[in-house]
Coordinates of C-alpha atoms in Angstrom, one line a residue:
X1 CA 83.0 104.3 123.5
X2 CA 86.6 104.4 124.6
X3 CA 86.7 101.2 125.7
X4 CA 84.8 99.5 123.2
X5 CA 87.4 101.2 120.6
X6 CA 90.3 99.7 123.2
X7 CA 88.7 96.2 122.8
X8 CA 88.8 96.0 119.3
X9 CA 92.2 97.7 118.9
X10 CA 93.6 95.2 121.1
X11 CA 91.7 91.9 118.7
X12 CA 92.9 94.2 115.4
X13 CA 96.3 93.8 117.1
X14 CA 95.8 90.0 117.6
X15 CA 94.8 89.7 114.1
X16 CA 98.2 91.8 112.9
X17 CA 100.3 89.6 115.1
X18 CA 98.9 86.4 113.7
X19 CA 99.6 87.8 110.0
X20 CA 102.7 88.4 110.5
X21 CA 103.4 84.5 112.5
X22 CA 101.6 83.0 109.1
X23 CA 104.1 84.8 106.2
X24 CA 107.1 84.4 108.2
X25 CA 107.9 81.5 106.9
X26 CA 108.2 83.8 103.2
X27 CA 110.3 86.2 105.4
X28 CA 112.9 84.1 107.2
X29 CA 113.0 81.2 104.5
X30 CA 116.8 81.1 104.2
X31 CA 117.3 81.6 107.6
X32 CA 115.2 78.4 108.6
X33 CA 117.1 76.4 105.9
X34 CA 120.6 77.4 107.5
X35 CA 120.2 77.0 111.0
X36 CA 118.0 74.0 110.6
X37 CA 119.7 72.3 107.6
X38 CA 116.4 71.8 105.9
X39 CA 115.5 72.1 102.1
X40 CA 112.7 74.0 100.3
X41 CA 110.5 71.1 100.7
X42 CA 111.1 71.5 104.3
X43 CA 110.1 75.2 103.9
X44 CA 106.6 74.5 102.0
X45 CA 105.9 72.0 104.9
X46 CA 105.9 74.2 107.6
X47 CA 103.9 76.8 105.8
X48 CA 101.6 74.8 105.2
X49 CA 101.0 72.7 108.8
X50 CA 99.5 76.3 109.6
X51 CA 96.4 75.9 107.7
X52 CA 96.4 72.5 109.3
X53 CA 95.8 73.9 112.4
X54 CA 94.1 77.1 111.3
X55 CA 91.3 75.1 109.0
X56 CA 90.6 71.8 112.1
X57 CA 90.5 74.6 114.7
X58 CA 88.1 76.8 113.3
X59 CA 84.5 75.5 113.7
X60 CA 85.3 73.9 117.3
X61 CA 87.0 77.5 117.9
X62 CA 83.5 79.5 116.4
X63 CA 81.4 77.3 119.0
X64 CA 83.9 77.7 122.1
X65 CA 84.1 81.8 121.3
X66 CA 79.5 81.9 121.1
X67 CA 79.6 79.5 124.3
X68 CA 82.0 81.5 126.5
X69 CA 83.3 85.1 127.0
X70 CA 85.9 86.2 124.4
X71 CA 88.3 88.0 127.1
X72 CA 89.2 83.9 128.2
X73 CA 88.8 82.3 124.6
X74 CA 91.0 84.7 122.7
X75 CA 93.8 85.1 125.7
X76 CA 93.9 81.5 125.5
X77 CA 94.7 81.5 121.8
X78 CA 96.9 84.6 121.7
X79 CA 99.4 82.6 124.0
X80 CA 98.9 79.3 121.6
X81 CA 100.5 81.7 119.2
X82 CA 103.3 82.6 120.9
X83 CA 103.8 79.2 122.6
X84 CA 104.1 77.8 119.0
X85 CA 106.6 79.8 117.9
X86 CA 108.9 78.9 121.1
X87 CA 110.3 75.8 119.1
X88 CA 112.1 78.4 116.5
X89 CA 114.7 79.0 119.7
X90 CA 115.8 75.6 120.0
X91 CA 117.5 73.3 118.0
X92 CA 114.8 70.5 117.0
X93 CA 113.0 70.9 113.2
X94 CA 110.0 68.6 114.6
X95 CA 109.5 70.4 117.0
X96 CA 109.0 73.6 115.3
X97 CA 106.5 71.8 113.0
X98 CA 104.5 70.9 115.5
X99 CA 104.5 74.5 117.2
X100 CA 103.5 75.7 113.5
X101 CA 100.7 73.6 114.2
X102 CA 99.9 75.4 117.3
X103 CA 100.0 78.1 115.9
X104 CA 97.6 77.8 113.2
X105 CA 95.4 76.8 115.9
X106 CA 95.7 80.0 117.9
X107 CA 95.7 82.4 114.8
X108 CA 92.3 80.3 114.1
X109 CA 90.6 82.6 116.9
X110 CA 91.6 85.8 115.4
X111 CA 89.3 86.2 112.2
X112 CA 86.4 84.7 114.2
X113 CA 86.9 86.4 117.4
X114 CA 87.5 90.0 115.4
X115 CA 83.9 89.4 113.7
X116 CA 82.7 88.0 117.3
X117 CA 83.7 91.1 119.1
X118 CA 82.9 94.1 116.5
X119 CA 79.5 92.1 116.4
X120 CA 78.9 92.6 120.6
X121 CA 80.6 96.0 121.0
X122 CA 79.6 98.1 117.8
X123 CA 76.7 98.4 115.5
X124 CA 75.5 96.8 112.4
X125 CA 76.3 99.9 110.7
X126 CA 79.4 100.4 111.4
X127 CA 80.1 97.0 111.6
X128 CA 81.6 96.3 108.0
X129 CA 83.6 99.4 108.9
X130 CA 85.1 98.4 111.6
X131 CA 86.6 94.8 110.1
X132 CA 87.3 96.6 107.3
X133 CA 90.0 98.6 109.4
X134 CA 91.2 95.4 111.4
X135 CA 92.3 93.6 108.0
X136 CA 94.2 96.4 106.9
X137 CA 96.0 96.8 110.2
X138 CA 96.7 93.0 109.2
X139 CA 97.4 93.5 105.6
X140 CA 99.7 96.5 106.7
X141 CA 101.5 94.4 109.4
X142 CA 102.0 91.5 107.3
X143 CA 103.1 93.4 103.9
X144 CA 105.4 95.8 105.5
X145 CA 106.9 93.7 108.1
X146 CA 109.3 92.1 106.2
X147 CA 112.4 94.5 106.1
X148 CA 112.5 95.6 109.7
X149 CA 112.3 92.4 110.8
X150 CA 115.5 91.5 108.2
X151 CA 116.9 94.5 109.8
X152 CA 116.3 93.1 113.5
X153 CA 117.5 89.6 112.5
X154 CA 120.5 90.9 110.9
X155 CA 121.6 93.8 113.9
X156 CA 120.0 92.0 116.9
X157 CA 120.1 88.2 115.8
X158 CA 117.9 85.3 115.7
X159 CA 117.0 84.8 119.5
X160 CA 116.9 88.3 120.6
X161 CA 114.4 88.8 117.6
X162 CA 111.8 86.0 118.7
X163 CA 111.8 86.2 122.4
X164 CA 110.7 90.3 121.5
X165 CA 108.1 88.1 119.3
X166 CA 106.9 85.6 122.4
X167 CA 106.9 89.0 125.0
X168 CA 104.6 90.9 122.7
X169 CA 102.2 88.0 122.5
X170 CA 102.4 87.7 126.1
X171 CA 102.0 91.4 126.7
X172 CA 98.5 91.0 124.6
X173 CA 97.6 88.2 126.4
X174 CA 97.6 89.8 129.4
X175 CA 96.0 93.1 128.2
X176 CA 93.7 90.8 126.8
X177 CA 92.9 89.4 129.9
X178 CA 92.9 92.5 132.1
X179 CA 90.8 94.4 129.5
X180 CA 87.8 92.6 127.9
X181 CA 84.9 92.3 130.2
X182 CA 84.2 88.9 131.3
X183 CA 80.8 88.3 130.4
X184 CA 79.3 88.4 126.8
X185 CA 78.0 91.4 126.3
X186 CA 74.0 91.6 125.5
X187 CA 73.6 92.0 121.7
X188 CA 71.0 94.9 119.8
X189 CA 68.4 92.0 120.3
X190 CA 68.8 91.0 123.8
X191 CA 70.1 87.4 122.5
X192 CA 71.6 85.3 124.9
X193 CA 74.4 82.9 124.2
X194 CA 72.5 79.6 124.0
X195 CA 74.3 77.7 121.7
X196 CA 73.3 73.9 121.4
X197 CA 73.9 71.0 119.0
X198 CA 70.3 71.7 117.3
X199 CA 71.6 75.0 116.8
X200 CA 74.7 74.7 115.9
X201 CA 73.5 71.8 113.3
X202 CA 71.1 74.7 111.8
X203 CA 73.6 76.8 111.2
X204 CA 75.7 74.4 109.5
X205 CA 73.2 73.2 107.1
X206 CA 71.8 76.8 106.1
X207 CA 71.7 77.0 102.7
X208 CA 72.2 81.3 102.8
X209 CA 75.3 80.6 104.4
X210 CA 76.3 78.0 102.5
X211 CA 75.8 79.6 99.5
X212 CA 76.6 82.8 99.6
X213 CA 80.0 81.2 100.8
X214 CA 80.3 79.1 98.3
X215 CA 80.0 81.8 95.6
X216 CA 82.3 83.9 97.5
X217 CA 84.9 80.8 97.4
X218 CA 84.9 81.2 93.4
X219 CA 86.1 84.6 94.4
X220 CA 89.1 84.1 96.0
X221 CA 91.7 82.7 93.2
X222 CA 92.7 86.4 92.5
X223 CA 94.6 86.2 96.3
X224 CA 94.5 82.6 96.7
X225 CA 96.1 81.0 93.7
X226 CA 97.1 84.7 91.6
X227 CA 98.9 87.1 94.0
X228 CA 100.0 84.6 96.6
X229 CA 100.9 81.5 93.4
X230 CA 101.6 82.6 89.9
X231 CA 101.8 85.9 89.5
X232 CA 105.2 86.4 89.6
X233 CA 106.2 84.0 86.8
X234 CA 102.9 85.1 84.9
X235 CA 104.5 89.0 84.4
X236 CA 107.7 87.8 83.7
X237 CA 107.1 84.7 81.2
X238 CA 103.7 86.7 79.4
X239 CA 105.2 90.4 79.8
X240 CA 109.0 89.7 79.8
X241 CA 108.6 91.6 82.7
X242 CA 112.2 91.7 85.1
X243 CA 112.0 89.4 87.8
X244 CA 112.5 92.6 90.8
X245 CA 109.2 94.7 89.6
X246 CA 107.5 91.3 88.7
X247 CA 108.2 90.4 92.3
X248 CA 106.7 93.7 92.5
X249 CA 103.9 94.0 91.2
X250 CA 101.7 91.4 92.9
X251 CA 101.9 93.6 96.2
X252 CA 99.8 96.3 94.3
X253 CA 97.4 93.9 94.8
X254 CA 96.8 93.9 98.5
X255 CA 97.8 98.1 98.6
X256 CA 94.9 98.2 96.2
X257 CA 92.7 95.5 98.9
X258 CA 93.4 98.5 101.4
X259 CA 91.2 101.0 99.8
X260 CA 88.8 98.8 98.9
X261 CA 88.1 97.9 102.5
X262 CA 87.6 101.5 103.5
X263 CA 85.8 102.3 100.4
X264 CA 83.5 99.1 100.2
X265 CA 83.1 100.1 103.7
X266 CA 82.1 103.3 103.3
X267 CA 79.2 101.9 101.1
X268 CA 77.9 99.2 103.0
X269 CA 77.4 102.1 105.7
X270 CA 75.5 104.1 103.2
X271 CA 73.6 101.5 101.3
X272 CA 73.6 98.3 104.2
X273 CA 71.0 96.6 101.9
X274 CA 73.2 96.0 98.9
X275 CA 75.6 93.8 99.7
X276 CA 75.0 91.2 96.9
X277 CA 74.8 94.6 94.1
X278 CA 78.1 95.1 96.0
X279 CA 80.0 91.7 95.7
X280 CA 78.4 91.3 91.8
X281 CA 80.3 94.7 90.7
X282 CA 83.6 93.6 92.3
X283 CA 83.4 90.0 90.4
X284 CA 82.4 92.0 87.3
X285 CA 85.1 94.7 87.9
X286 CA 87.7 91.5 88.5
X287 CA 86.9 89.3 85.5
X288 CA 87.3 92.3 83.2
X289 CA 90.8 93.3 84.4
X290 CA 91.7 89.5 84.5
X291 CA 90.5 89.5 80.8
X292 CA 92.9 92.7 79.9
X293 CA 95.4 90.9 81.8
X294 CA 95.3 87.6 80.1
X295 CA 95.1 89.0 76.5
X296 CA 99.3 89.9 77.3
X297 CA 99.2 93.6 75.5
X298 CA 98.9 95.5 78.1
X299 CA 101.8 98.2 79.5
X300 CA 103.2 98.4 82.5
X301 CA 101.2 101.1 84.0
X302 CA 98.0 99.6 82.7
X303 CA 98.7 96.1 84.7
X304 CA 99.6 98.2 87.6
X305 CA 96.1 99.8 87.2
X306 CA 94.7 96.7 86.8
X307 CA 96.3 95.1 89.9
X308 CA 94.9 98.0 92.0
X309 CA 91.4 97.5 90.5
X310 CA 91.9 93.5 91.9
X311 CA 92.8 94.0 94.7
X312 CA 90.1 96.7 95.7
X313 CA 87.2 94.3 94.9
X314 CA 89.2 91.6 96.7
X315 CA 87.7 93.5 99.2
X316 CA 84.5 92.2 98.6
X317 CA 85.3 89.2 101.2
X318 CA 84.4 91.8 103.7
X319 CA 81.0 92.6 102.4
X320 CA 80.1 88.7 101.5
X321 CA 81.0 87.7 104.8
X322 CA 79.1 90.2 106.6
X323 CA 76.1 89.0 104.2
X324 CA 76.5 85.4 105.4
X325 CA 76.5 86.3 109.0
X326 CA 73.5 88.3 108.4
X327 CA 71.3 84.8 108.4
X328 CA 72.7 83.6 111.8
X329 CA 71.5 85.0 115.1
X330 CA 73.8 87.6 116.7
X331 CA 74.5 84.4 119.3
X332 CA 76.0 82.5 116.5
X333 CA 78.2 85.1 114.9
X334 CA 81.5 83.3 115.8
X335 CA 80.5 80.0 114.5
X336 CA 78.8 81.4 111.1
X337 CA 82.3 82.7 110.3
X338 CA 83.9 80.1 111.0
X339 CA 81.5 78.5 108.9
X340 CA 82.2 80.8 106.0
X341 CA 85.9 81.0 106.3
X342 CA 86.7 76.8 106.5
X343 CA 84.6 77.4 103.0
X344 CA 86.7 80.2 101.5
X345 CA 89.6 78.5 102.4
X346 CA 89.0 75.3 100.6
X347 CA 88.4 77.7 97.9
X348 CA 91.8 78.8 98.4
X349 CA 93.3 75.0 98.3
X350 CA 91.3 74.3 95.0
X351 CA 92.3 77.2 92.9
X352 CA 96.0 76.5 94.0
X353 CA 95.8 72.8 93.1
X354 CA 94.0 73.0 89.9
X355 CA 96.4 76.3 88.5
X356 CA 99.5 73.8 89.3
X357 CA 97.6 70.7 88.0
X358 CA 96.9 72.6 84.4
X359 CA 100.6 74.2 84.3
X360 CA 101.6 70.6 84.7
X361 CA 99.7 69.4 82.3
X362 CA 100.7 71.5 79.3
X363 CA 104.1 71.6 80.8
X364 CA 105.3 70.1 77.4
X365 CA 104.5 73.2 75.2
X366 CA 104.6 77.0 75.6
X367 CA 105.2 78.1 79.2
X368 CA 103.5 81.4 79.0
X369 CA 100.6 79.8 77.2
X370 CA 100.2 77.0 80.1
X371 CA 100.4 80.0 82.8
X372 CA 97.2 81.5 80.7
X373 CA 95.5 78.9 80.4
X374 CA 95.8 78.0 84.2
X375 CA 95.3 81.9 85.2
X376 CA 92.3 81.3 83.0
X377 CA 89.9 80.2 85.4
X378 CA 90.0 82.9 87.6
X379 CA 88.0 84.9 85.6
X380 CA 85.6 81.8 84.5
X381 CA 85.2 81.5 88.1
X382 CA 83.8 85.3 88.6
X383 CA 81.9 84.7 86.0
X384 CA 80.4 82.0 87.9
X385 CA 79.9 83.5 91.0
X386 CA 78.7 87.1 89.8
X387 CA 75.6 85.0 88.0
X388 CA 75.4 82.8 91.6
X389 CA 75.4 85.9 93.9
X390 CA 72.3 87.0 91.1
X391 CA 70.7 84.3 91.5
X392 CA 70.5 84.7 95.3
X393 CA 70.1 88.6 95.1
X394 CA 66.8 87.4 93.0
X395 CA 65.7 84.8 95.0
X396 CA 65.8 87.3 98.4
X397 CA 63.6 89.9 96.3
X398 CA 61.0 87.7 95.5
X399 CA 61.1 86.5 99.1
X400 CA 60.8 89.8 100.3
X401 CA 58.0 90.8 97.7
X402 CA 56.1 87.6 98.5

């Protein structure tokens, strides 16, 4: 038990490590622009050639982690990490962006290979508990990383700061390595990894798993679009809000997304047949805050209520991906959540584009009244997929019953 709880600490710390790699960028913005003379556009660029590398990486990634032992595959990836952030110690922009890329493909590996190794070294009932804990180790990394590492840049400067960065990778890397156990270990169902193209193009084409992604995607816009886009500008244009505690507020979100995991957790443990009543009660309990939140009367402490609310059915991610999983073999796992998360993500890219697209397009009037109007289909969106995730919670019953 010891060393099964050592093997996932040591993934949960792989998936903390890439969290903080991907928001840096947000951290050290105008540090990047002075000591590599570049311009905001510049900035948004290298942000975004992570998801480059994160989204093309991810299904090869999924197949290589259910073909081969986890201890080589993740290793592998954890030094990609720190291998692309080498770049930031030299002098040359293009090759930082192509290190960002590298990144992204490393981090790829860490979502996927958390899910991968929970599934081979703990239960299915403790198994939503389990990556429930790992993404707020993330969430926690990523959120309160920020000032010490300001602290560190400013006391210890830029190099000393990122070579710490590249020797903790490598120091996981090599734990990594000395730790896992080399071969798969034999799942609850004595499955062995034998994972070929038929397979592979199975799992692909299942509708469950498409689906129940695909309603989950419809999810997302209250991190992906909201929190990480809009919100900001949303509390101070609709609320007159101050820009500092509008800056603020979003972060309520994801404290809020911590105590959903552990509590959403908690219930999938209890009830581990109810993950669609689940997921339809946090798209329910999101629409109706996003509704309060759009009409522009609420106080301050009621949107900070409300952002807690969002951001602990946010958590539902958890419990709709351990659903979509649930319809691959315990062979596939890697590849299924892969699978699910290059789905989610797009997700993530449409509610982002179509929020800016619809700002733009009634840039000529009211600014507030553009950012509700945009903000608007978030809660459409729930709407959408609580009836979807219905649907399919009526469809299994009569399955079942028949």
């Amino acid at each position: 038990m010891q060393k099964n709880f050592l093997i996932w600490l040591l993934v949960s710390l792989f998936y903390a490590y890439q969290y903080i790699l991907r928001v840096i960028p947000n951290i050290i913005g105008s540090e990047l622009i002075d000591r590599f003379q570049i311009d905001t556009f510049g900035i948004g660029q290298f942000s975004g050639l992570y998801y480059v590398g994160y989204t093309l990486a991810h299904i090869p990634v999924g197949i290589i982690l259910d073909r081969f032992s986890p201890k080589f595959v993740l290793s592998v990836c954890v030094i990609l990490t720190f291998l692309g952030t080498t770049p930031l110690l030299f002098e040359s922009w293009a090759y930082c962006n192509f290190g960002r890329i590298i990144v992204g493909i490393g981090s790829s590996a860490s979502a996927i290979g958390l899910f991968k190794v929970i599934s081979m070294y703990y239960s299915q009932e403790k198994f939503a508990k389990m990556v429930s804990f790992s993404i707020i180790i993330g969430l926690l990394g990523a959120t309160y990383g920020g000032l010490p590492l300001h602290l560190l840049l400013n006391k210890l400067g830029w190099d000393y700061v990122f070579i710490t960065f590249i020797a903790l990778g490598c120091f996981l890397a090599c734990a990594m390595l000395f730790l896992i156990p080399k071969s798969n270990v034999i799942t609850s169902n004595n499955e062995q990894t034998n994972v070929g193209f038929r397979e592979i193009k199975n799992l692909i084409c299942n509708k469950y798993i498409l689906l129940v992604s695909f309603f989950g995607g419809l999810m997302v816009g209250p991190l992906e679009g909201f929190a990480d886009g809009w919100a900001t500008t949303f509390f101070i244009k609709v609320y007159n809000i101050s820009a500092g505690l509008a800056s603020f507020l979003p972060s309520l979100i994801f404290i809020g997304m911590c105590f959903g995991l552990s509590l959403l957790a908690y219930i999938l443990e209890k009830k581990p047949t109810k993950h669609y009543e689940i997921v339809i009660s946090c798209a329910v309990l999101m629409a109706i805050s996003f509704m309060l939140l759009l009409s522009g009367y609420c106080n301050t402490y009621v949107v900070g209520i409300l952002l807690l609310l969002i951001g602990g059915a946010s958590a539902y991610q958890v419990v709709a991906t351990c659903k979509a999983i649930s319809y691959a073999s315990s062979s596939m796992v890697a590849i299924a959540t892969a699978i699910s998360n290059m789905v989610v993500m797009f997700f993530g890219y449409f509610f982002h584009t179509l929020m800016s697209e619809i700002i733009g397009f009634y840039s000529n009037g009211s600014e507030s009244a553009a950012l509700i109007k945009s903000i608007s289909i978030i809660p459409i969106s729930l709407i959408i997929a609580a009836i979807g995730f219905l649907w399919l919670r009526c469809k299994e019953k009569n399955n079942i019953s028949s």
